[in-house]
Amino acid sequence: MAGTEARVDGGNSIVTQSLNTKIAISGLTKIYKGRSGNTIALQNTDLSIQENEFVCVVGPSGCGKTTLLNIIGGLEEATSGSVQLDGVEVKGPGRERGVVFQQYALFPWKTVLENIEFGLKLRRISKKERKERAEHYLELVGLKDFAHAYPKELSGGMKQRVAIARAYAVEPEVLLMDEPFGALDAQTRAQLQEELLKTWMKEKKTCFFITHDVEEAVILAQRVVIMSARPGRITEIINVDIPYPRDQSTKLDERFIRIKNDIWSKVYREYLEVSK
Amino acid sequence: MKKPPNWLLTLFSIVIGLIAWYLLSAIPAVGTIITNPVKVFTTFQTEIMSGRLWINVWASLLRVVGGFSLGLIVAIPVAFLMAWYPMVRSIVDPWIQFFRTIPPIALIPLVIISQGVGESAKITVIFVATFLVMVITIFQGVRNVDPTLIRAARVLGAKDRDIFFEVIVPASFPFILVGVRLGLAAAWTTLVAAELTGANKGLGNMIMEASLYFRMDTVILGIIVIGVIGLAMDRFVLFLERRLTGWQELRQE
């Protein structure tokens, strides 16, 4: 079903989007050469993501989710195939793509504010504007009071909020997130999902979000991409026709449960394949 | 029961140690070698009054600081170059690995023959010893910089230069300080060994001369002064570490 034209309006007028293709992935293959032979991390993958669309990727570990994200982010090179951003081939990282990592990846020697300012500093933006912009995003993630704290003083959830603010601060058009909430407890995770959705509604971006958690994928995404391992490839893309704004109560919605179960059964099959 | 404060336990431990020393020195057979603390203290006073102790401490300190500083100045760039360029590593690493296994003291005869018994000989030996210890520690530190941090910087738009100065240097700073601590300890050990083989000043020399005349009080005094200065330097670096790298996430005590 790869390449299916998705209904990206999510059935709700609040989220109206132009059907411009933001990211076009075609024939993407990545082979890792190892001592015990080659591993096909990604095989002939096609996917197009619309502007301001929220796409989640689920699948068992080793299905090439992270590889796909890294290639889109320009952190890894594909063996063959291409990724185009606004019709331009991706070569290396770029300021129009922000990345949020699972391990937060905050600079421990910088304060929260300095972390958020870092991308702006690299861009030679004036001190005053840097500070204003950083403070704006810090407020957006609700950590205004922690501007001068060091990462070690923050909890996991707070660190990830800072990492999201840092990615947002450079105002990228695309946000790539690699299991950002994977290391957090269930409550914090639910809270951050809602906050992320709120932020996304306020300042629209194209989001490419990797997760293990099917429920998380369904609550966030307009489309959920299911991947399978050995070799890593996209097996199905499911539309999530639930209007935004979504919150925790959405999880009780009948449609939500139906879609979740549908995806879960498909993903579970992939897990069984992997454990064979 | 309330636990006594830590400083009290430390003080208690020191007092017990002094008493044990005193009692040990009271045994006649042992007392000829381990002079009692009171006598050592008297010697301490006379050595201070005569100014000889200062001269010796000063001579030793200059050698340590000289050799150690040279070692640090060379170790930092070499370690960074090794970590950054695999080519440099392939060329330099076998030599470091080889010399690392040789106790620097084994080099002393060679150095004395080539440079005599002057200051430069001692500084050379200390330089070699400290350089080897520090270059390995700092190199490990630079290599251990979390690759996710480098990637995080890259996606925020950092170029190689930014990554070096904004990520690699601060991230490996704690390791530089660990290197400094190990380097100072190495400098101090090597110094005494170097001075024992021939010098006209210095704490090692003071111990050597005193032992020739069987002045065990001076020998013990020398040992204690070396220990105290070594400890003081170590504490100073620890203090710097706490001030400068307080951002580090450490395990709770």
Coordinates of C-alpha atoms in Angstrom, one line a residue:
Chain A
M1 CA 0.0 0.0 0.0
A2 CA 3.0 2.2 -0.1
G3 CA 2.4 5.4 -2.0
T4 CA -1.3 5.5 -1.3
E5 CA -2.6 9.0 -1.4
A6 CA -3.6 9.7 2.2
R7 CA -6.3 11.9 3.5
V8 CA -4.2 14.2 5.5
D9 CA -6.9 16.5 6.8
G10 CA -7.7 13.9 9.4
G11 CA -11.3 14.6 8.8
N12 CA -11.1 17.9 10.6
S13 CA -11.2 21.4 9.3
I14 CA -8.7 22.7 12.0
V15 CA -6.0 20.8 10.3
T16 CA -6.2 21.9 6.7
Q17 CA -3.2 21.2 4.7
S18 CA -2.0 21.7 1.2
L19 CA -1.2 18.4 -0.5
N20 CA 2.4 19.4 -1.2
T21 CA 4.9 16.6 -1.0
K22 CA 7.5 17.6 1.6
I23 CA 9.6 14.5 1.7
A24 CA 9.8 12.1 -1.2
I25 CA 11.6 8.8 -0.5
S26 CA 12.1 6.5 -3.5
G27 CA 13.8 3.2 -3.9
L28 CA 15.7 3.7 -0.7
T29 CA 18.1 0.8 0.1
K30 CA 20.6 0.6 2.9
I31 CA 23.0 -2.3 3.2
Y32 CA 25.4 -2.6 6.2
K33 CA 28.5 -4.5 5.4
G34 CA 29.6 -6.6 8.3
R35 CA 32.1 -9.4 9.0
S36 CA 29.3 -12.0 9.1
G37 CA 27.9 -10.9 5.8
N38 CA 25.7 -8.0 4.7
T39 CA 22.6 -6.8 6.5
I40 CA 19.8 -5.2 4.5
A41 CA 18.6 -2.6 6.8
L42 CA 16.2 -1.0 4.3
Q43 CA 15.0 -2.5 1.0
N44 CA 13.6 -0.5 -1.8
T45 CA 11.5 1.8 0.3
D46 CA 9.1 4.4 -1.1
L47 CA 7.3 6.9 1.0
S48 CA 6.0 10.4 0.5
I49 CA 5.2 12.7 3.3
Q50 CA 3.0 15.8 2.9
E51 CA 3.8 19.2 4.2
N52 CA 2.8 19.5 7.8
E53 CA 1.8 15.9 8.0
F54 CA 2.4 13.9 11.1
V55 CA 3.6 10.4 10.3
C56 CA 4.5 7.7 12.8
V57 CA 6.6 4.6 12.0
V58 CA 6.1 1.4 14.0
G59 CA 7.8 -1.9 13.7
P60 CA 10.0 -4.4 15.5
S61 CA 13.6 -3.5 16.3
G62 CA 15.9 -4.1 13.5
C63 CA 13.3 -3.1 10.9
G64 CA 15.3 -0.1 9.7
K65 CA 13.2 2.6 11.3
T66 CA 16.1 4.5 12.7
T67 CA 18.1 3.9 9.5
L68 CA 15.3 5.5 7.6
L69 CA 15.2 8.5 10.0
N70 CA 19.0 8.9 9.9
I71 CA 19.0 8.9 6.1
I72 CA 16.2 11.5 6.0
G73 CA 18.2 13.5 8.5
G74 CA 21.3 13.3 6.5
L75 CA 23.2 11.5 9.2
E76 CA 23.7 8.4 7.1
E77 CA 24.0 7.8 3.4
A78 CA 21.8 5.5 1.5
T79 CA 23.3 2.6 -0.5
S80 CA 20.9 3.4 -3.3
G81 CA 17.7 5.4 -3.9
S82 CA 17.0 8.9 -2.9
V83 CA 15.4 11.2 -0.4
Q84 CA 14.1 14.5 -1.7
L85 CA 13.1 17.5 0.4
D86 CA 11.0 20.0 -1.5
G87 CA 12.2 18.3 -4.6
V88 CA 15.9 18.7 -3.7
E89 CA 18.0 15.7 -3.0
V90 CA 19.1 15.4 0.7
K91 CA 22.9 15.4 1.2
G92 CA 23.9 15.7 4.8
P93 CA 22.2 17.4 7.7
G94 CA 20.4 20.7 7.1
R95 CA 18.8 23.4 9.1
E96 CA 15.4 22.6 7.7
R97 CA 15.4 19.3 9.5
G98 CA 15.5 19.1 13.3
V99 CA 16.1 15.8 15.1
V100 CA 15.0 14.7 18.6
F101 CA 16.9 11.7 19.9
Q102 CA 15.7 9.0 22.3
Q103 CA 18.7 9.7 24.6
Y104 CA 17.8 13.4 24.8
A105 CA 21.4 14.3 23.7
L106 CA 21.5 17.6 25.6
F107 CA 24.9 19.1 26.1
P108 CA 25.4 18.5 29.8
W109 CA 27.9 21.5 30.2
K110 CA 25.3 23.9 28.9
T111 CA 22.3 25.2 30.8
V112 CA 18.8 24.6 29.5
L113 CA 18.7 28.0 27.8
E114 CA 22.2 27.6 26.3
N115 CA 21.2 24.2 24.9
I116 CA 18.2 25.8 23.2
E117 CA 20.3 28.7 22.0
F118 CA 23.0 26.5 20.6
G119 CA 21.5 26.0 17.1
L120 CA 20.9 29.7 16.9
K121 CA 24.4 30.6 18.0
L122 CA 25.8 28.4 15.2
R123 CA 23.7 30.5 12.9
R124 CA 25.3 33.7 14.1
I125 CA 22.0 35.1 15.4
S126 CA 22.4 38.0 17.7
K127 CA 22.5 37.4 21.4
K128 CA 19.4 39.2 22.1
E129 CA 17.3 37.5 19.5
R130 CA 18.8 34.2 20.5
K131 CA 17.7 34.6 24.0
E132 CA 14.2 35.8 23.0
R133 CA 13.6 32.9 20.7
A134 CA 15.0 30.4 23.2
E135 CA 12.8 31.7 25.9
H136 CA 9.8 31.6 23.7
Y137 CA 10.3 27.9 23.0
L138 CA 11.2 27.2 26.6
E139 CA 7.8 28.7 27.6
L140 CA 6.1 26.6 24.9
V141 CA 7.4 23.4 26.6
G142 CA 6.6 24.8 30.1
L143 CA 10.1 25.0 31.5
K144 CA 10.6 28.8 31.9
D145 CA 11.7 28.4 35.5
F146 CA 14.5 26.0 34.6
A147 CA 16.3 28.3 32.1
H148 CA 19.5 28.3 34.1
A149 CA 19.4 24.7 35.3
Y150 CA 21.9 22.1 34.0
P151 CA 20.5 19.0 32.3
K152 CA 21.6 16.9 35.3
E153 CA 19.0 18.7 37.5
L154 CA 16.1 17.7 35.2
S155 CA 14.0 14.6 35.1
G156 CA 13.9 12.5 31.9
G157 CA 10.6 14.1 30.8
M158 CA 12.0 17.6 31.3
K159 CA 15.1 16.8 29.4
Q160 CA 13.1 15.6 26.5
R161 CA 11.0 18.8 26.6
V162 CA 14.2 20.8 26.4
A163 CA 15.4 18.6 23.5
I164 CA 12.1 19.3 21.7
A165 CA 12.4 23.0 22.4
R166 CA 16.0 23.0 21.1
A167 CA 14.8 21.3 17.9
Y168 CA 11.9 23.8 17.5
A169 CA 14.1 26.8 18.2
V170 CA 16.0 26.6 14.9
E171 CA 12.6 26.6 13.3
P172 CA 13.0 23.6 11.0
E173 CA 10.3 22.6 8.5
V174 CA 10.7 19.0 9.3
L175 CA 10.9 17.4 12.8
L176 CA 12.5 13.9 12.9
M177 CA 11.9 12.1 16.2
D178 CA 13.5 8.8 17.0
E179 CA 11.5 7.2 19.8
P180 CA 11.7 10.4 21.8
F181 CA 9.5 9.2 24.6
G182 CA 10.8 5.6 24.7
A183 CA 12.7 6.0 27.9
L184 CA 9.9 7.7 29.9
D185 CA 7.3 6.3 32.2
A186 CA 3.7 5.9 31.1
Q187 CA 2.3 9.1 32.7
T188 CA 5.1 11.4 31.5
R189 CA 4.9 9.8 28.1
A190 CA 1.1 10.5 27.9
Q191 CA 1.7 14.1 29.0
L192 CA 4.5 14.7 26.5
Q193 CA 2.3 13.2 23.7
E194 CA -0.4 15.8 24.4
E195 CA 2.2 18.6 24.7
L196 CA 3.8 17.6 21.4
L197 CA 0.4 17.6 19.7
K198 CA -0.4 21.1 21.1
T199 CA 3.0 22.4 20.0
W200 CA 2.5 20.9 16.6
M201 CA -1.0 22.5 16.3
K202 CA 0.5 25.9 17.3
E203 CA 3.5 25.7 15.1
K204 CA 3.0 23.3 12.2
K205 CA 5.8 21.1 11.1
T206 CA 6.2 18.0 9.1
C207 CA 6.7 15.3 11.7
F208 CA 8.3 12.0 11.2
F209 CA 8.1 10.1 14.5
I210 CA 9.4 6.7 15.3
T211 CA 8.0 4.6 18.1
H212 CA 7.6 1.1 19.4
D213 CA 4.3 2.0 20.9
V214 CA 1.3 1.5 18.7
E215 CA -1.0 3.5 21.0
E216 CA 1.4 6.4 20.8
A217 CA 1.5 6.2 17.0
V218 CA -2.3 6.2 16.7
I219 CA -2.8 9.1 19.1
L220 CA -0.2 11.3 17.3
A221 CA -0.2 10.4 13.6
Q222 CA -2.4 11.1 10.6
R223 CA -0.7 8.1 9.0
V224 CA 1.0 5.2 10.6
V225 CA 3.6 3.4 8.6
I226 CA 4.2 -0.3 9.5
M227 CA 7.6 -1.7 8.9
S228 CA 8.9 -5.2 9.0
A229 CA 12.4 -6.6 9.6
R230 CA 14.8 -8.7 7.5
P231 CA 14.9 -7.0 5.2
G232 CA 13.6 -3.7 6.6
R233 CA 10.7 -2.5 4.4
I234 CA 7.3 -0.8 4.6
T235 CA 4.5 -3.3 4.7
E236 CA 1.5 -1.1 5.1
I237 CA 0.4 2.4 5.7
I238 CA -2.8 3.0 7.8
N239 CA -4.7 6.3 7.8
V240 CA -5.9 7.5 11.2
D241 CA -9.1 9.3 10.6
I242 CA -9.5 10.9 14.0
P243 CA -9.9 14.6 14.2
Y244 CA -7.5 16.8 16.1
P245 CA -7.2 18.1 18.7
R246 CA -6.7 14.7 20.3
D247 CA -6.0 14.1 24.0
Q248 CA -6.0 11.2 26.4
S249 CA -9.8 10.8 26.1
T250 CA -9.3 10.1 22.4
K251 CA -7.9 6.8 23.6
L252 CA -11.4 5.8 24.6
D253 CA -12.8 6.6 21.2
E254 CA -14.2 3.6 19.3
R255 CA -12.3 4.5 16.1
F256 CA -9.1 4.8 18.1
I257 CA -9.5 1.4 19.6
R258 CA -10.4 -0.2 16.3
I259 CA -7.4 1.4 14.5
K260 CA -5.1 0.6 17.3
N261 CA -6.1 -3.1 17.4
D262 CA -5.8 -3.3 13.7
I263 CA -2.3 -1.9 13.7
W264 CA -1.3 -3.9 16.7
S265 CA -2.3 -7.2 15.2
K266 CA -0.2 -6.4 12.1
V267 CA 2.8 -5.3 14.1
Y268 CA 2.5 -8.3 16.4
R269 CA 2.8 -10.5 13.4
E270 CA 6.0 -8.8 12.5
Y271 CA 7.3 -9.3 16.1
L272 CA 6.6 -13.0 15.8
E273 CA 8.5 -13.1 12.5
V274 CA 11.5 -11.4 14.1
S275 CA 11.5 -13.8 17.1
K276 CA 11.5 -16.9 14.9
Chain B
M1 CA 21.8 6.4 67.3
K2 CA 22.9 9.4 65.3
K3 CA 25.8 8.8 63.0
P4 CA 28.9 11.0 63.9
P5 CA 29.8 13.5 61.1
N6 CA 32.3 12.4 58.5
W7 CA 34.9 15.0 59.5
L8 CA 34.9 13.7 63.0
L9 CA 35.6 10.2 61.8
T10 CA 38.5 11.5 59.6
L11 CA 39.9 13.3 62.6
F12 CA 39.5 10.3 64.8
S13 CA 41.3 8.1 62.2
I14 CA 44.2 10.6 62.0
V15 CA 44.6 10.7 65.8
I16 CA 44.5 6.8 66.0
G17 CA 47.2 6.7 63.3
L18 CA 49.4 9.1 65.3
I19 CA 49.0 7.1 68.5
A20 CA 49.8 3.9 66.7
W21 CA 52.9 5.5 65.3
Y22 CA 53.9 6.7 68.7
L23 CA 53.4 3.3 70.3
L24 CA 55.2 1.5 67.5
S25 CA 58.2 3.8 67.9
A26 CA 58.3 2.9 71.6
I27 CA 59.3 -0.7 70.8
P28 CA 63.1 -0.5 71.0
A29 CA 63.8 -2.6 67.9
V30 CA 61.4 -0.7 65.8
G31 CA 62.1 2.7 67.4
T32 CA 65.6 3.0 65.8
I33 CA 64.0 3.0 62.4
I34 CA 60.6 4.6 63.0
T35 CA 61.5 7.6 65.0
N36 CA 58.8 8.8 67.3
P37 CA 56.5 11.7 66.1
V38 CA 57.7 14.1 68.7
K39 CA 61.3 13.8 67.5
V40 CA 60.2 14.2 63.9
F41 CA 58.3 17.3 64.8
T42 CA 61.4 18.8 66.4
T43 CA 63.4 18.0 63.3
F44 CA 60.6 19.7 61.3
Q45 CA 61.0 22.8 63.4
T46 CA 64.8 23.0 63.1
E47 CA 64.7 22.3 59.3
I48 CA 62.2 25.1 58.9
M49 CA 64.2 27.5 61.0
S50 CA 67.4 26.8 59.1
G51 CA 65.5 27.3 55.8
R52 CA 66.8 24.0 54.5
L53 CA 63.3 22.5 54.2
W54 CA 62.1 25.4 52.1
I55 CA 65.0 25.1 49.7
N56 CA 64.4 21.4 49.3
V57 CA 60.6 21.8 48.8
W58 CA 61.1 24.6 46.4
A59 CA 63.6 22.7 44.3
S60 CA 61.3 19.7 44.1
L61 CA 58.2 21.7 43.3
L62 CA 60.0 23.5 40.5
R63 CA 61.0 20.3 38.9
V64 CA 57.5 18.8 39.2
V65 CA 55.8 21.9 37.9
G66 CA 58.3 22.2 35.0
G67 CA 58.1 18.6 33.9
F68 CA 54.4 18.3 34.4
S69 CA 53.5 21.5 32.5
L70 CA 55.6 20.4 29.6
G71 CA 53.9 17.0 29.7
L72 CA 50.4 18.6 29.7
I73 CA 51.2 21.1 27.0
V74 CA 52.3 18.3 24.7
A75 CA 49.8 15.7 25.8
I76 CA 46.7 17.7 25.0
P77 CA 47.3 18.4 21.3
V78 CA 48.7 14.9 20.8
A79 CA 45.7 13.3 22.4
F80 CA 43.2 15.4 20.4
L81 CA 45.1 14.8 17.1
M82 CA 45.2 11.0 17.9
A83 CA 41.5 10.9 18.6
W84 CA 40.5 13.1 15.6
Y85 CA 42.8 11.7 12.9
P86 CA 43.1 7.9 12.7
M87 CA 46.3 8.4 10.7
V88 CA 48.0 10.2 13.6
R89 CA 46.8 7.5 16.0
S90 CA 48.4 4.7 13.8
I91 CA 51.7 6.5 13.8
V92 CA 51.9 7.6 17.4
D93 CA 50.0 4.9 19.3
P94 CA 52.6 2.1 19.0
W95 CA 55.3 4.3 20.6
I96 CA 53.1 5.4 23.4
Q97 CA 52.0 1.9 24.1
F98 CA 55.6 0.7 24.1
F99 CA 57.0 3.5 26.4
R100 CA 54.0 3.2 28.6
T101 CA 55.1 -0.2 29.8
I102 CA 58.6 1.0 30.8
P103 CA 58.8 2.6 34.3
P104 CA 60.2 6.1 33.6
I105 CA 62.8 5.4 36.3
A106 CA 64.4 2.9 34.0
L107 CA 65.2 5.8 31.7
I108 CA 67.1 7.7 34.4
P109 CA 70.6 6.3 33.6
L110 CA 70.1 7.1 30.0
V111 CA 69.0 10.7 30.8
I112 CA 71.8 11.2 33.3
I113 CA 74.4 10.1 30.8
S114 CA 73.0 12.4 28.1
Q115 CA 72.1 15.4 30.2
G116 CA 74.1 15.1 33.4
V117 CA 72.6 15.4 36.8
G118 CA 71.3 18.9 36.4
E119 CA 67.7 20.2 36.4
S120 CA 67.0 19.4 32.7
A121 CA 67.6 15.7 33.4
K122 CA 65.0 15.6 36.1
I123 CA 62.5 17.7 34.1
T124 CA 63.0 15.3 31.2
V125 CA 62.2 12.2 33.2
I126 CA 59.1 13.9 34.7
F127 CA 58.0 15.1 31.4
V128 CA 58.2 11.6 29.9
A129 CA 56.3 10.1 32.8
T130 CA 53.5 12.7 32.9
F131 CA 53.1 12.9 29.2
L132 CA 52.5 9.2 28.8
V133 CA 50.0 9.0 31.6
M134 CA 48.1 12.1 30.5
V135 CA 48.1 11.5 26.7
I136 CA 46.4 8.1 27.2
T137 CA 43.8 9.4 29.7
I138 CA 42.9 12.4 27.6
F139 CA 42.9 10.4 24.4
Q140 CA 40.4 7.9 26.0
G141 CA 38.3 10.9 27.1
V142 CA 38.1 12.4 23.6
R143 CA 37.3 9.0 22.1
N144 CA 34.5 8.5 24.6
V145 CA 32.6 11.6 23.7
D146 CA 29.0 10.5 23.2
P147 CA 28.5 10.2 19.4
T148 CA 24.8 11.2 19.9
L149 CA 26.0 14.6 21.1
I150 CA 28.1 15.0 18.0
R151 CA 25.1 14.1 15.8
A152 CA 22.9 16.4 17.8
A153 CA 25.3 19.2 17.1
R154 CA 25.5 18.3 13.5
V155 CA 21.7 18.4 12.9
L156 CA 21.7 21.8 14.6
G157 CA 24.0 23.0 12.0
A158 CA 27.5 22.5 13.5
K159 CA 30.5 22.2 11.2
D160 CA 33.6 20.3 12.1
R161 CA 35.2 23.3 13.8
D162 CA 32.1 24.0 15.9
I163 CA 31.9 20.3 16.9
F164 CA 35.6 20.4 18.0
F165 CA 35.3 23.5 20.1
E166 CA 31.7 23.3 21.2
V167 CA 31.4 19.5 21.8
I168 CA 34.7 17.6 21.9
V169 CA 36.6 20.1 24.0
P170 CA 34.0 20.6 26.8
A171 CA 33.0 16.9 26.7
S172 CA 36.5 15.7 27.2
F173 CA 37.4 18.4 29.8
P174 CA 36.6 16.1 32.8
F175 CA 39.1 13.6 31.3
I176 CA 41.7 16.3 31.0
L177 CA 41.3 17.0 34.7
V178 CA 41.5 13.2 35.5
G179 CA 44.7 13.2 33.3
V180 CA 46.0 16.2 35.3
R181 CA 45.5 14.3 38.6
L182 CA 47.2 11.2 37.4
G183 CA 49.9 13.2 35.8
L184 CA 50.6 15.1 39.0
A185 CA 50.8 11.8 40.9
A186 CA 53.2 10.4 38.3
A187 CA 55.3 13.6 38.4
W188 CA 55.7 13.3 42.1
T189 CA 56.6 9.6 42.2
T190 CA 59.1 10.1 39.4
L191 CA 60.6 13.2 41.0
V192 CA 61.6 11.4 44.2
A193 CA 63.1 8.5 42.2
A194 CA 65.0 11.0 40.0
E195 CA 66.3 12.9 43.0
L196 CA 67.4 9.8 44.8
T197 CA 69.8 9.0 42.0
G198 CA 71.7 12.2 42.4
A199 CA 70.9 15.8 43.1
N200 CA 72.1 18.5 45.4
K201 CA 68.7 19.8 46.5
G202 CA 65.2 18.5 46.7
L203 CA 63.1 16.3 49.0
G204 CA 64.4 13.0 47.4
N205 CA 67.9 14.2 47.9
M206 CA 67.1 15.2 51.5
I207 CA 65.9 11.7 52.3
M208 CA 68.9 10.1 50.5
E209 CA 71.4 12.2 52.4
A210 CA 69.8 11.7 55.8
S211 CA 69.7 8.0 55.3
L212 CA 73.4 7.9 54.7
Y213 CA 73.9 9.3 58.2
F214 CA 71.1 7.2 59.6
R215 CA 69.1 10.3 60.5
M216 CA 65.7 8.5 60.4
D217 CA 63.8 11.5 61.8
T218 CA 64.8 13.5 58.7
V219 CA 64.0 10.6 56.4
I220 CA 60.5 10.3 57.9
L221 CA 60.0 14.0 57.8
G222 CA 60.9 14.0 54.1
I223 CA 58.4 11.2 53.5
I224 CA 55.6 13.1 55.3
V225 CA 56.3 16.3 53.5
I226 CA 56.2 14.6 50.1
G227 CA 52.9 12.9 51.1
V228 CA 51.4 16.2 52.3
I229 CA 52.3 18.1 49.2
G230 CA 51.1 15.3 47.0
L231 CA 47.8 15.2 48.8
A232 CA 47.4 19.0 48.7
M233 CA 48.0 19.0 44.9
D234 CA 45.5 16.3 44.4
R235 CA 42.9 18.1 46.6
F236 CA 43.5 21.2 44.6
V237 CA 42.7 19.5 41.3
L238 CA 39.7 17.8 42.8
F239 CA 38.5 21.3 43.9
L240 CA 39.0 22.6 40.3
E241 CA 37.1 19.6 39.0
R242 CA 34.2 20.3 41.2
R243 CA 34.2 24.0 40.3
L244 CA 34.6 23.5 36.5
T245 CA 32.9 20.3 35.7
G246 CA 30.0 20.5 38.2
W247 CA 27.6 19.9 35.3
Q248 CA 28.6 16.2 35.2
E249 CA 26.0 13.7 36.0
L250 CA 27.5 11.6 38.7
R251 CA 26.1 8.7 40.6
Q252 CA 24.8 9.6 44.0
E253 CA 27.1 8.8 46.9

